[in-house]
Coordinates of C-alpha atoms in Angstrom, one line a residue:
M12 CA 6.0 26.1 -19.7
C13 CA 9.4 24.9 -18.6
Q14 CA 12.1 25.2 -21.2
P15 CA 15.8 24.2 -21.1
T16 CA 18.0 27.2 -21.9
S17 CA 20.1 27.2 -25.0
Q18 CA 22.8 28.6 -22.8
M19 CA 22.8 25.4 -20.7
I20 CA 23.2 23.3 -23.8
C21 CA 26.0 25.5 -25.1
Q22 CA 27.6 25.4 -21.7
L23 CA 27.6 21.7 -21.7
K24 CA 29.4 21.6 -25.1
N25 CA 32.2 23.7 -23.7
M26 CA 32.6 21.6 -20.5
T27 CA 34.9 18.7 -19.9
L28 CA 32.9 15.6 -19.3
S29 CA 33.8 12.3 -17.6
G30 CA 35.3 10.5 -20.5
D31 CA 32.9 7.6 -19.9
P32 CA 30.9 7.3 -23.2
E33 CA 27.9 5.8 -21.4
L34 CA 27.7 8.5 -18.7
D35 CA 28.5 11.4 -21.0
G36 CA 25.8 10.2 -23.4
Q37 CA 23.3 10.1 -20.5
I38 CA 24.3 13.6 -19.4
R39 CA 23.7 15.0 -22.9
K40 CA 20.3 13.2 -23.1
W41 CA 19.2 14.7 -19.8
I42 CA 20.1 18.2 -20.7
R43 CA 18.5 17.9 -24.1
W44 CA 15.3 16.2 -22.9
D45 CA 14.6 17.8 -19.5
R46 CA 12.3 20.8 -19.5
C47 CA 12.4 21.5 -15.8
P48 CA 15.0 24.2 -14.8
S49 CA 15.6 22.9 -11.3
T50 CA 16.4 19.3 -12.2
S51 CA 18.5 20.4 -15.2
A52 CA 20.4 22.7 -12.9
Q53 CA 21.1 19.8 -10.5
I54 CA 22.7 17.8 -13.3
M55 CA 24.7 20.8 -14.6
D56 CA 25.9 21.6 -11.0
A57 CA 27.1 18.0 -10.7
V58 CA 28.9 18.2 -14.0
K59 CA 30.6 21.4 -13.0
A60 CA 31.7 19.8 -9.7
Q61 CA 32.9 16.7 -11.7
D62 CA 30.8 14.5 -9.3
W63 CA 30.8 11.6 -11.7
E64 CA 29.9 9.1 -9.0
T65 CA 26.6 10.8 -8.3
L66 CA 25.9 11.4 -12.0
R67 CA 26.6 7.7 -12.8
K68 CA 24.2 6.6 -10.0
R69 CA 21.5 9.0 -11.1
L70 CA 21.8 8.7 -14.9
C71 CA 23.1 5.2 -15.6
N72 CA 20.5 3.5 -13.5
R73 CA 16.8 3.7 -14.2
I74 CA 13.9 3.4 -11.8
T75 CA 12.0 0.2 -12.6
F76 CA 8.3 0.1 -13.2
G77 CA 6.9 -2.7 -11.2
T78 CA 3.6 -4.0 -9.8
A79 CA 3.6 -1.0 -7.4
G80 CA 4.3 1.4 -10.3
L81 CA 7.0 3.8 -9.3
R82 CA 8.2 5.2 -6.0
A83 CA 11.4 7.0 -5.3
C84 CA 13.0 10.2 -4.0
M85 CA 12.2 13.4 -6.0
R86 CA 15.4 14.7 -7.6
A87 CA 17.1 14.8 -11.0
G88 CA 18.1 11.5 -12.5
F89 CA 16.6 8.6 -14.4
D90 CA 16.6 6.6 -11.1
S91 CA 14.3 9.1 -9.3
M92 CA 10.9 10.8 -9.5
N93 CA 10.9 14.0 -11.5
E94 CA 9.1 15.6 -14.5
L95 CA 11.2 13.9 -17.2
V96 CA 10.8 10.4 -15.7
V97 CA 7.0 11.0 -15.3
V98 CA 6.6 12.2 -18.9
Q99 CA 8.6 9.1 -20.1
T100 CA 6.4 6.9 -17.9
A101 CA 3.2 8.4 -19.2
Q102 CA 4.4 8.0 -22.8
G103 CA 5.2 4.3 -22.2
L104 CA 1.9 3.7 -20.3
C105 CA -0.1 5.5 -23.1
E106 CA 1.5 3.4 -25.8
Y107 CA 0.9 0.2 -23.9
I108 CA -2.8 1.0 -23.4
K109 CA -3.1 1.8 -27.1
A110 CA -1.6 -1.6 -27.9
Q111 CA -4.0 -3.4 -25.5
Y112 CA -7.0 -1.4 -26.7
P113 CA -6.2 -0.5 -30.4
K114 CA -9.6 1.1 -31.2
S115 CA -9.3 4.9 -30.9
E116 CA -13.0 5.0 -29.9
D117 CA -12.0 3.4 -26.6
W118 CA -9.4 6.1 -26.0
K119 CA -11.8 8.9 -26.7
E120 CA -14.8 7.4 -24.9
R121 CA -13.4 5.4 -21.9
G122 CA -10.1 7.3 -21.3
I123 CA -8.0 7.3 -18.2
V124 CA -8.3 8.9 -14.7
F125 CA -5.6 10.8 -12.8
G126 CA -5.6 11.6 -9.1
Y127 CA -3.0 13.1 -6.8
D128 CA -2.3 13.7 -3.1
G129 CA -0.8 16.7 -1.3
R130 CA 2.9 15.9 -1.7
Y131 CA 5.3 18.1 -3.5
N132 CA 4.9 17.8 -7.3
S133 CA 2.0 15.4 -7.1
H134 CA -0.3 17.9 -8.9
R135 CA 2.4 18.7 -11.4
F136 CA 3.1 15.0 -12.2
A137 CA -0.6 14.4 -12.7
E138 CA -0.9 17.3 -15.1
L139 CA 2.1 16.3 -17.1
S140 CA 0.7 12.8 -17.4
A141 CA -2.7 14.2 -18.5
I142 CA -1.0 16.3 -21.2
V143 CA 0.7 13.2 -22.7
F144 CA -2.6 11.4 -22.9
L145 CA -4.5 14.4 -24.2
N146 CA -2.0 14.7 -27.0
N147 CA -2.7 11.1 -27.9
N148 CA -6.4 11.7 -28.2
F149 CA -7.5 10.2 -24.9
R150 CA -10.3 11.4 -22.8
V151 CA -8.7 12.4 -19.5
Y152 CA -10.4 12.5 -16.2
L153 CA -8.2 14.7 -14.0
F154 CA -9.3 15.5 -10.5
K155 CA -9.0 19.2 -9.8
R156 CA -8.6 18.7 -6.1
L157 CA -6.6 16.4 -3.8
V158 CA -8.3 13.0 -3.5
A159 CA -7.9 9.8 -1.5
T160 CA -6.3 7.0 -3.4
P161 CA -9.4 4.8 -3.3
F162 CA -11.3 7.3 -5.5
V163 CA -9.1 6.4 -8.5
P164 CA -9.9 2.7 -8.7
Y165 CA -13.5 3.6 -7.9
T166 CA -13.6 6.0 -10.8
I167 CA -12.3 3.4 -13.2
L168 CA -15.2 1.1 -12.4
R169 CA -17.8 3.9 -12.2
L170 CA -16.9 5.5 -15.5
G171 CA -15.5 2.5 -17.3
C172 CA -12.0 3.9 -17.8
L173 CA -9.2 2.0 -19.5
A174 CA -6.8 2.7 -16.6
G175 CA -6.0 5.0 -13.8
V176 CA -3.0 6.6 -12.0
M177 CA -2.7 7.9 -8.5
V178 CA 0.3 10.1 -7.9
T179 CA 1.3 9.4 -4.3
A180 CA 4.1 7.9 -2.2
S181 CA 1.5 6.9 0.5
H182 CA 3.3 7.0 3.9
N183 CA 6.8 7.5 2.7
P184 CA 9.0 10.5 3.8
K185 CA 8.3 13.9 2.3
E186 CA 11.2 13.6 -0.1
D187 CA 9.5 10.8 -2.0
N188 CA 6.7 10.5 -4.6
G189 CA 5.2 7.7 -6.6
Y190 CA 3.1 6.7 -9.6
K191 CA 0.5 4.0 -8.8
V192 CA -1.2 2.4 -11.8
Y193 CA -4.6 0.6 -11.9
W194 CA -5.8 -1.4 -14.8
T195 CA -9.2 -1.6 -16.6
N196 CA -10.6 -4.0 -13.9
G197 CA -10.1 -1.4 -11.2
A198 CA -7.3 -3.3 -9.5
Q199 CA -3.6 -2.5 -9.3
I200 CA -1.6 -3.9 -12.2
I201 CA 0.0 -7.4 -11.9
P202 CA 2.1 -9.4 -14.4
P203 CA 2.2 -9.3 -17.3
H204 CA 1.1 -5.7 -17.4
D205 CA 4.0 -4.4 -15.2
A206 CA 6.7 -5.9 -17.5
G207 CA 4.7 -4.8 -20.6
I208 CA 4.5 -1.2 -19.4
Q209 CA 8.2 -1.2 -18.4
E210 CA 9.2 -2.4 -21.9
S211 CA 6.9 0.3 -23.5
I212 CA 8.5 3.0 -21.3
M213 CA 12.0 1.9 -22.5
Q214 CA 10.8 2.1 -26.2
N215 CA 9.4 5.7 -25.7
L216 CA 12.0 7.5 -23.6
E217 CA 12.5 10.5 -25.8
P218 CA 9.9 13.1 -24.7
R219 CA 7.8 14.7 -27.4
S220 CA 8.1 18.4 -27.8
E221 CA 4.5 19.0 -26.8
S222 CA 4.7 17.0 -23.6
W223 CA 5.2 20.1 -21.5
D224 CA 2.7 22.2 -23.4
E225 CA 0.2 23.2 -20.8
T226 CA -2.3 24.7 -23.3
A227 CA -3.7 21.2 -23.6
L228 CA -5.1 21.6 -20.1
C229 CA -6.9 24.8 -21.0
C230 CA -8.6 24.1 -24.3
S231 CA -9.3 20.4 -24.6
D232 CA -12.8 19.0 -25.0
F233 CA -11.5 15.7 -23.8
L234 CA -10.5 16.9 -20.3
D235 CA -13.0 16.5 -17.4
D236 CA -13.0 16.7 -13.6
P237 CA -14.7 13.5 -12.5
Y238 CA -15.4 14.6 -9.0
D239 CA -19.1 15.3 -9.3
S240 CA -19.7 12.2 -11.4
V241 CA -18.0 9.9 -9.0
V242 CA -17.7 11.0 -5.4
P243 CA -21.4 11.3 -4.5
F244 CA -21.9 7.7 -5.9
Y245 CA -19.0 6.4 -3.8
Y246 CA -20.8 7.6 -0.6
D247 CA -24.1 6.3 -1.8
S248 CA -22.5 2.9 -2.3
L249 CA -20.9 3.1 1.2
K250 CA -24.3 3.9 2.8
R251 CA -25.9 0.9 1.1
N252 CA -23.8 -1.3 3.4
F253 CA -25.7 -0.1 6.4
S254 CA -29.2 -0.9 7.4
C255 CA -31.6 1.7 8.7
K256 CA -31.2 0.2 12.2
L257 CA -27.4 0.7 12.0
L258 CA -27.8 4.3 10.8
E259 CA -30.1 5.0 13.8
M260 CA -27.6 3.5 16.2
N261 CA -24.8 5.7 14.8
A262 CA -26.9 8.8 15.3
K263 CA -27.7 7.9 18.9
C264 CA -24.5 6.3 20.1
P265 CA -22.5 8.3 22.7
I266 CA -19.1 7.0 21.5
S267 CA -16.8 9.9 20.5
F268 CA -14.0 9.7 17.9
T269 CA -10.8 11.5 17.2
H270 CA -9.5 11.5 13.6
S271 CA -6.1 12.3 12.2
A272 CA -5.4 12.8 8.5
M273 CA -1.6 12.7 9.1
H274 CA -1.1 15.9 7.1
G275 CA -2.8 14.1 4.1
V276 CA -6.0 14.2 2.2
G277 CA -8.3 12.1 4.4
H278 CA -10.0 14.8 6.6
P279 CA -12.7 16.0 4.2
Y280 CA -13.5 12.5 2.9
V281 CA -13.8 10.8 6.3
K282 CA -15.9 13.7 7.4
Q283 CA -18.3 13.1 4.5
A284 CA -18.3 9.4 5.3
F285 CA -19.3 10.1 8.9
E286 CA -22.1 12.4 7.7
K287 CA -23.4 9.9 5.2
V288 CA -23.7 7.1 7.7
R289 CA -25.0 9.4 10.4
L290 CA -22.1 9.1 12.8
K291 CA -21.6 12.1 15.1
P292 CA -18.8 14.5 14.0
F293 CA -15.3 13.5 15.1
V294 CA -12.8 15.6 16.9
S295 CA -10.0 16.4 14.4
V296 CA -6.3 16.5 15.2
V297 CA -6.2 20.1 13.9
E298 CA -2.4 20.2 13.5
Q299 CA -2.6 17.3 11.0
A300 CA -6.0 18.0 9.4
E301 CA -4.8 19.9 6.3
A302 CA -2.6 18.5 3.6
D303 CA 1.0 19.6 4.1
P304 CA 3.9 18.2 2.0
E305 CA 6.3 19.0 4.8
F306 CA 4.6 16.7 7.3
P307 CA 5.8 19.1 10.0
T308 CA 4.5 17.2 13.1
T309 CA 5.5 13.7 11.9
P310 CA 8.5 13.2 9.6
M311 CA 7.5 9.6 9.1
P312 CA 3.8 10.0 8.3
N313 CA 3.0 6.3 8.7
P314 CA 0.3 5.4 11.2
E315 CA 1.5 1.8 11.0
E316 CA 4.5 2.9 13.1
G317 CA 2.2 3.0 16.1
K318 CA 2.4 5.4 19.0
T319 CA 5.5 7.2 17.6
S320 CA 3.4 8.5 14.8
L321 CA 0.2 8.9 16.8
Q322 CA 1.4 11.1 19.6
L323 CA -0.7 14.1 18.6
S324 CA -3.8 11.8 18.1
I325 CA -3.4 10.4 21.6
K326 CA -2.9 13.9 23.1
T327 CA -6.0 15.2 21.3
A328 CA -8.1 12.1 22.3
K329 CA -7.1 12.6 26.0
Q330 CA -7.8 16.3 25.8
Y331 CA -11.3 15.8 24.5
K332 CA -11.9 12.5 26.3
T333 CA -12.7 10.6 23.1
E334 CA -12.8 6.9 23.2
I335 CA -11.6 5.8 19.8
I336 CA -8.8 7.2 17.5
L337 CA -9.0 6.8 13.8
A338 CA -5.9 7.7 11.7
N339 CA -5.4 7.6 8.0
D340 CA -2.1 7.6 6.2
P341 CA -1.5 10.7 3.9
D342 CA -3.3 9.2 0.9
A343 CA -6.1 7.8 3.0
D344 CA -6.0 4.2 1.8
R345 CA -5.0 2.8 5.2
L346 CA -6.4 3.1 8.7
A347 CA -5.0 2.8 12.2
V348 CA -7.3 2.5 15.2
A349 CA -6.8 2.9 18.9
E350 CA -9.3 2.6 21.8
I351 CA -9.2 3.8 25.4
A352 CA -8.3 1.0 27.8
E353 CA -9.2 0.4 31.4
D354 CA -6.0 1.9 32.6
G355 CA -6.7 5.2 30.7
N356 CA -4.1 4.6 28.1
Y357 CA -5.0 3.8 24.4
K358 CA -4.8 0.3 23.0
L359 CA -3.4 0.5 19.5
F360 CA -4.8 -2.4 17.4
N361 CA -2.4 -3.9 14.9
G362 CA -3.5 -4.7 11.4
N363 CA -4.1 -8.4 12.2
E364 CA -6.3 -7.5 15.2
L365 CA -8.3 -5.0 13.1
G366 CA -8.5 -7.6 10.3
A367 CA -10.1 -10.1 12.8
L368 CA -12.6 -7.5 14.0
L369 CA -13.6 -6.2 10.5
G370 CA -13.8 -9.7 9.2
W371 CA -16.3 -10.6 11.9
W372 CA -18.1 -7.3 11.3
C373 CA -18.4 -8.0 7.5
L374 CA -19.9 -11.4 8.1
E375 CA -22.2 -10.1 10.8
N376 CA -23.4 -7.2 8.7
Y377 CA -23.9 -9.4 5.6
R378 CA -26.0 -11.9 7.5
A379 CA -28.1 -9.1 8.9
R380 CA -28.8 -7.7 5.5
N381 CA -29.1 -11.2 3.8
P382 CA -30.6 -13.5 6.4
N383 CA -31.2 -16.4 3.9
A384 CA -27.8 -16.1 2.2
D385 CA -25.7 -19.2 1.5
I386 CA -22.5 -18.4 3.4
S387 CA -20.6 -21.1 1.6
K388 CA -20.7 -18.8 -1.5
C389 CA -19.0 -16.0 0.4
A390 CA -15.2 -15.4 0.6
M391 CA -12.6 -13.4 2.5
I392 CA -9.0 -12.8 1.5
A393 CA -5.8 -12.0 3.3
S394 CA -2.1 -11.7 2.2
T395 CA 0.1 -14.6 3.1
V396 CA 2.1 -12.5 5.7
S397 CA -1.2 -11.5 7.4
S398 CA -2.9 -13.4 10.3
K399 CA -4.6 -16.7 9.5
F400 CA -7.5 -15.7 11.8
L401 CA -10.0 -15.5 8.9
G402 CA -9.0 -19.0 7.9
S403 CA -9.8 -20.2 11.5
M404 CA -13.1 -18.3 11.3
A405 CA -13.9 -19.8 7.9
K406 CA -13.6 -23.3 9.2
Q407 CA -16.4 -22.7 11.7
E408 CA -18.6 -20.3 9.8
G409 CA -18.5 -22.0 6.4
F410 CA -17.3 -19.2 4.1
E411 CA -14.2 -19.6 1.9
F412 CA -10.8 -18.1 2.8
Y413 CA -8.0 -17.4 0.3
E414 CA -4.4 -16.3 0.7
T415 CA -2.5 -14.3 -1.9
L416 CA 0.9 -12.8 -2.2
T417 CA 1.7 -9.6 -0.3
G418 CA -0.1 -6.5 -1.5
F419 CA -3.6 -5.4 -2.6
K420 CA -2.6 -5.8 -6.2
W421 CA -2.9 -9.5 -5.6
M422 CA -6.0 -9.4 -3.4
G423 CA -7.9 -7.0 -5.7
N424 CA -7.3 -9.3 -8.7
K425 CA -8.2 -12.4 -6.6
A426 CA -11.5 -10.7 -5.6
I427 CA -12.3 -10.2 -9.3
E428 CA -11.5 -13.8 -10.0
L429 CA -13.7 -15.0 -7.2
Q430 CA -16.6 -12.7 -8.3
E431 CA -16.4 -14.1 -11.8
A432 CA -16.7 -17.5 -10.2
G433 CA -19.9 -16.5 -8.5
K434 CA -18.6 -15.7 -5.0
T435 CA -19.5 -12.8 -2.9
V436 CA -16.3 -11.2 -1.6
L437 CA -17.0 -9.7 1.8
F438 CA -13.6 -8.6 3.0
A439 CA -9.9 -8.5 2.3
F440 CA -7.0 -7.2 4.4
E441 CA -3.3 -7.1 4.9
E442 CA -1.5 -6.7 8.2
A443 CA -0.1 -3.3 7.2
I444 CA -3.5 -1.7 8.2
G445 CA -5.0 -2.1 4.7
F446 CA -8.7 -3.1 4.6
M447 CA -11.1 -3.7 1.7
V448 CA -14.7 -3.9 2.9
G449 CA -16.8 -5.2 0.0
T450 CA -15.8 -4.7 -3.6
A451 CA -16.9 -1.2 -4.6
V452 CA -13.2 -0.3 -4.4
L453 CA -10.9 -3.2 -5.4
D454 CA -8.0 -1.8 -3.2
K455 CA -7.5 -0.9 0.4
D456 CA -9.7 2.0 1.4
G457 CA -9.1 4.0 4.6
V458 CA -12.2 6.1 4.2
S459 CA -14.7 3.3 4.1
A460 CA -12.7 1.4 6.7
A461 CA -13.1 4.4 9.1
A462 CA -16.8 4.4 8.6
H463 CA -17.2 0.7 9.1
T464 CA -14.9 0.6 12.2
A465 CA -16.8 3.5 13.8
T466 CA -20.2 1.8 13.0
M467 CA -18.9 -1.5 14.4
A468 CA -17.9 0.2 17.6
C469 CA -21.4 1.9 17.9
Y470 CA -23.1 -1.4 17.2
L471 CA -21.1 -3.3 19.8
R472 CA -21.8 -0.5 22.4
C473 CA -25.6 -0.3 21.6
T474 CA -26.4 -4.0 21.2
Q475 CA -23.8 -5.8 23.4
C476 CA -22.4 -3.1 25.7
M477 CA -18.9 -4.2 24.5
T478 CA -15.7 -2.4 23.5
L479 CA -13.6 -3.4 20.5
Q480 CA -11.1 -4.9 22.9
E481 CA -13.7 -7.0 24.5
K482 CA -15.1 -8.2 21.2
L483 CA -11.6 -9.2 20.1
R484 CA -11.1 -11.3 23.2
E485 CA -14.5 -12.9 22.5
L486 CA -13.4 -13.7 18.9
Y487 CA -10.3 -15.4 20.3
E488 CA -12.4 -17.4 22.7
T489 CA -14.5 -18.6 19.8
Y490 CA -12.0 -19.2 17.0
G491 CA -8.7 -19.6 18.9
Y492 CA -6.1 -17.1 20.1
H493 CA -4.1 -15.6 17.3
N494 CA -1.1 -13.4 18.3
S495 CA 1.3 -11.9 15.8
I496 CA 4.5 -9.8 15.8
C497 CA 5.2 -7.8 12.7
S498 CA 8.2 -5.6 12.6
Y499 CA 11.4 -4.9 10.7
V500 CA 15.1 -4.1 10.8
I501 CA 16.6 -1.4 8.6
C502 CA 19.3 -2.2 6.0
R503 CA 20.4 0.4 3.5
C504 CA 22.9 -1.9 1.8
P505 CA 21.3 -4.2 -0.8
P506 CA 24.3 -6.6 -1.0
V507 CA 24.0 -7.2 2.7
I508 CA 20.3 -8.1 2.3
E509 CA 21.2 -10.4 -0.6
R510 CA 23.8 -12.1 1.6
I511 CA 21.4 -12.6 4.5
F512 CA 18.8 -14.4 2.4
Q513 CA 21.4 -16.4 0.4
R514 CA 22.8 -17.7 3.7
L515 CA 19.4 -18.9 4.7
R516 CA 18.7 -20.8 1.5
N517 CA 22.2 -22.3 1.3
F518 CA 22.4 -23.1 5.0
D519 CA 24.2 -26.5 5.0
N520 CA 27.7 -26.0 3.7
C521 CA 26.5 -23.7 0.9
Q522 CA 24.3 -26.4 -0.6
P523 CA 21.2 -25.0 -2.4
N524 CA 17.7 -25.5 -1.0
T525 CA 19.1 -26.2 2.5
Y526 CA 17.5 -24.1 5.1
P527 CA 17.7 -23.8 8.9
K528 CA 16.1 -26.8 10.6
S529 CA 15.5 -25.2 14.0
I530 CA 16.2 -22.3 16.3
L531 CA 17.6 -22.1 19.9
N532 CA 19.7 -25.2 19.4
G533 CA 16.9 -27.4 18.4
T534 CA 14.3 -26.2 20.9
Y535 CA 11.9 -25.2 18.1
E536 CA 12.0 -27.3 15.0
I537 CA 11.1 -26.2 11.5
E538 CA 8.6 -28.4 9.7
H539 CA 8.3 -26.7 6.3
V540 CA 10.0 -24.0 4.3
R541 CA 8.5 -22.0 1.4
D542 CA 10.8 -19.7 -0.6
L543 CA 8.8 -17.5 -3.0
T544 CA 12.0 -16.0 -4.4
T545 CA 13.2 -19.3 -5.8
G546 CA 9.9 -21.2 -6.0
Y547 CA 11.0 -23.9 -3.5
D548 CA 8.4 -25.4 -1.1
S549 CA 9.4 -28.4 1.0
S550 CA 5.7 -29.1 1.8
T551 CA 4.6 -30.0 -1.7
S552 CA 5.2 -33.3 -3.5
D553 CA 7.2 -31.7 -6.3
K554 CA 8.9 -29.2 -3.9
K555 CA 7.5 -26.3 -6.0
A556 CA 5.5 -23.4 -4.5
T557 CA 1.9 -23.0 -5.6
L558 CA 1.8 -19.2 -5.1
P559 CA 3.5 -17.0 -7.8
T560 CA 7.2 -16.4 -7.3
S561 CA 9.5 -13.4 -8.0
S562 CA 13.3 -13.5 -8.2
S563 CA 13.4 -9.7 -7.8
S564 CA 12.2 -9.8 -4.1
Q565 CA 13.2 -11.8 -1.1
M566 CA 10.5 -13.8 0.7
I567 CA 10.9 -17.0 2.8
T568 CA 8.3 -18.6 5.1
F569 CA 9.2 -21.0 7.9
T570 CA 6.5 -23.1 9.5
F571 CA 7.5 -24.6 12.8
K572 CA 6.2 -27.9 14.3
N573 CA 4.5 -26.0 17.1
G574 CA 2.4 -24.1 14.5
V575 CA 4.2 -20.8 14.6
V576 CA 4.6 -19.3 11.1
V577 CA 7.3 -16.8 10.3
T578 CA 7.8 -15.0 7.0
L579 CA 10.9 -12.9 6.2
R580 CA 10.8 -10.5 3.3
T581 CA 12.1 -7.3 1.9
S582 CA 10.1 -4.2 1.4
G583 CA 9.5 -3.0 -2.1
T584 CA 9.4 0.7 -1.2
E585 CA 11.6 1.2 1.8
P586 CA 15.0 0.0 3.2
K587 CA 13.3 -2.4 5.5
V588 CA 13.8 -6.2 6.0
K589 CA 10.6 -7.3 7.6
Y590 CA 9.5 -10.2 9.7
Y591 CA 5.9 -11.5 10.3
A592 CA 5.3 -14.1 13.0
E593 CA 2.1 -15.6 14.2
I594 CA 1.1 -18.2 16.8
I595 CA -2.3 -19.9 16.3
G596 CA -4.0 -21.4 19.3
K597 CA -6.9 -23.8 19.2
P598 CA -10.2 -22.6 20.8
E599 CA -9.6 -25.0 23.7
E600 CA -6.2 -23.5 24.4
K601 CA -6.9 -20.9 27.0
N602 CA -3.4 -20.2 28.4
W603 CA -2.9 -17.2 26.1
L604 CA 0.0 -15.8 28.2
K605 CA 2.0 -19.0 27.5
L606 CA 1.3 -18.8 23.8
T607 CA 2.4 -15.1 23.8
N608 CA 5.6 -15.9 25.7
T609 CA 6.5 -18.7 23.3
L610 CA 6.0 -16.4 20.3
N611 CA 8.1 -13.6 21.9
T612 CA 10.9 -16.0 22.6
M613 CA 10.9 -17.5 19.1
V614 CA 10.7 -14.1 17.3
E615 CA 13.7 -12.8 19.2
A616 CA 15.7 -15.9 18.4
I617 CA 14.7 -15.8 14.7
V618 CA 15.8 -12.1 14.4
E619 CA 19.1 -12.9 16.1
E620 CA 19.9 -16.2 14.3
F621 CA 18.5 -15.5 10.8
Y622 CA 19.1 -11.7 10.4
Q623 CA 22.2 -11.4 12.7
P624 CA 21.7 -7.7 13.3
A625 CA 25.0 -7.1 15.1
K626 CA 27.1 -8.9 12.4
N627 CA 25.2 -7.2 9.5
N628 CA 25.0 -3.8 11.1
L629 CA 21.2 -3.7 11.0
E630 CA 19.2 -1.0 12.7
R631 CA 16.3 -2.2 14.8
K632 CA 12.8 -0.5 14.6
K633 CA 12.4 2.2 17.3
D634 CA 9.4 1.4 19.4

């Protein structure tokens, strides 16, 4: 059990502090509250060095609990991820759940689930959280092994838990970690829970003395490992999505696959998924198969980054002559896919292209299993920055299509709303390679997505002698060509980001709600503007946006008269200022090269005119 040394507290009393009452008070609180020697030492070393600027930044600012929970660098300070902040967060979350579910029987019977990935401190943060809840008479389901993120929301629904936490920073660099919270319904939290939990954290900052007492993990009757009660049923649920005919195709299909876990947790779980649906074993990128918090072969373990993060996967696929590459991010909730092309190189599908393919697959598979189903009672979902392909498909096929704000927290909760209204939700996706096939997991799931993508590839090969690329072209022929460009610039200075977006929404002589009217000197005119930071929407009669707004994040969408839609937004977890652009062709428009060139020209102009990279010292994404 970690304990602060009395010597450290005595040392602090004899040291000269900053003279700033707020900062000095925060220093004293940290040394008094923190039980981790390494982070306490970091603060003491900064005091000895009289590094008041660093201490003020670390201790006088607090990491905010939002709809994505927490995510930050691991280091000492109230603005970072560390043991003390995790204990404070667990205390606040616990008290909030108790307020929402005041019957102690619910705490003991339904409890909470904790999972963790392979990052530094993930296991420790999960255990500390478990201790807090055990001390509050909660049943705690704590996985005793690394798990993929989707297993936490699945466990909530399977075991009827009150909530769940996955300790992960997903695809962030190795220095980061996070705390992802799911509510009773199995979806990530959305307002008002995020604000309620934040308020509860602030009311419960002082850690209780027993919060670091690890004996609770050894002798509690309320502590269980849910693995055997959950994971087999997850795979049974996955298998039920496939007919016997599909399983037979999987067993016989000659397509070979390469898989990368990106130094994360995905390898054993995707392996089990392949076995369950009778796919032949994949070739593993052995250098990345085991969880390794150093991420030694890919400092940015994000398969969304494309070929820069998939170099080893491509090398392995070429070596073993496998046709399709599947790559998960470190917590296995996202999936990247590449397929061998005619020129011998690998075509890397972007998230929107995979969304189109998997959307088609979900409808095709559903119809095969339910030949008499009423398709009008089915629904698919995409985030507002993702491709509108599913919308184009819905117009012809008769299912309903819905847009939500960015992130699966919104799509998961929308799926629940639709289910309660009697709809069958077939699929949801976001362009950042996140896919939810069905509703067994109300979040993106890279394990099931890998099984479905591989099965779709086998089905196309065995029944139509087609590749994924050929099927995508056929879908564009049928529903219209959809091409998108999703990228970002890097800006590590929040005031600059604020200035960029304020300029765009006060474009005409600093007048509010005046936005750019065109790009390239009037060549491409803007028809509508929607600003989900302020709630303004020029396309509605009252000029108010219909989607929820948030003043804490930047997001503006420009709809051009030629049909191109461009959204500019900030990232909630990284120093990225993103842009998402799509051109939507009608089925009769066959000059796809012309449409692509138009989109390329417009995106380059938008980045230059709206973001002004040179003037604002922005760093472009390295391709």
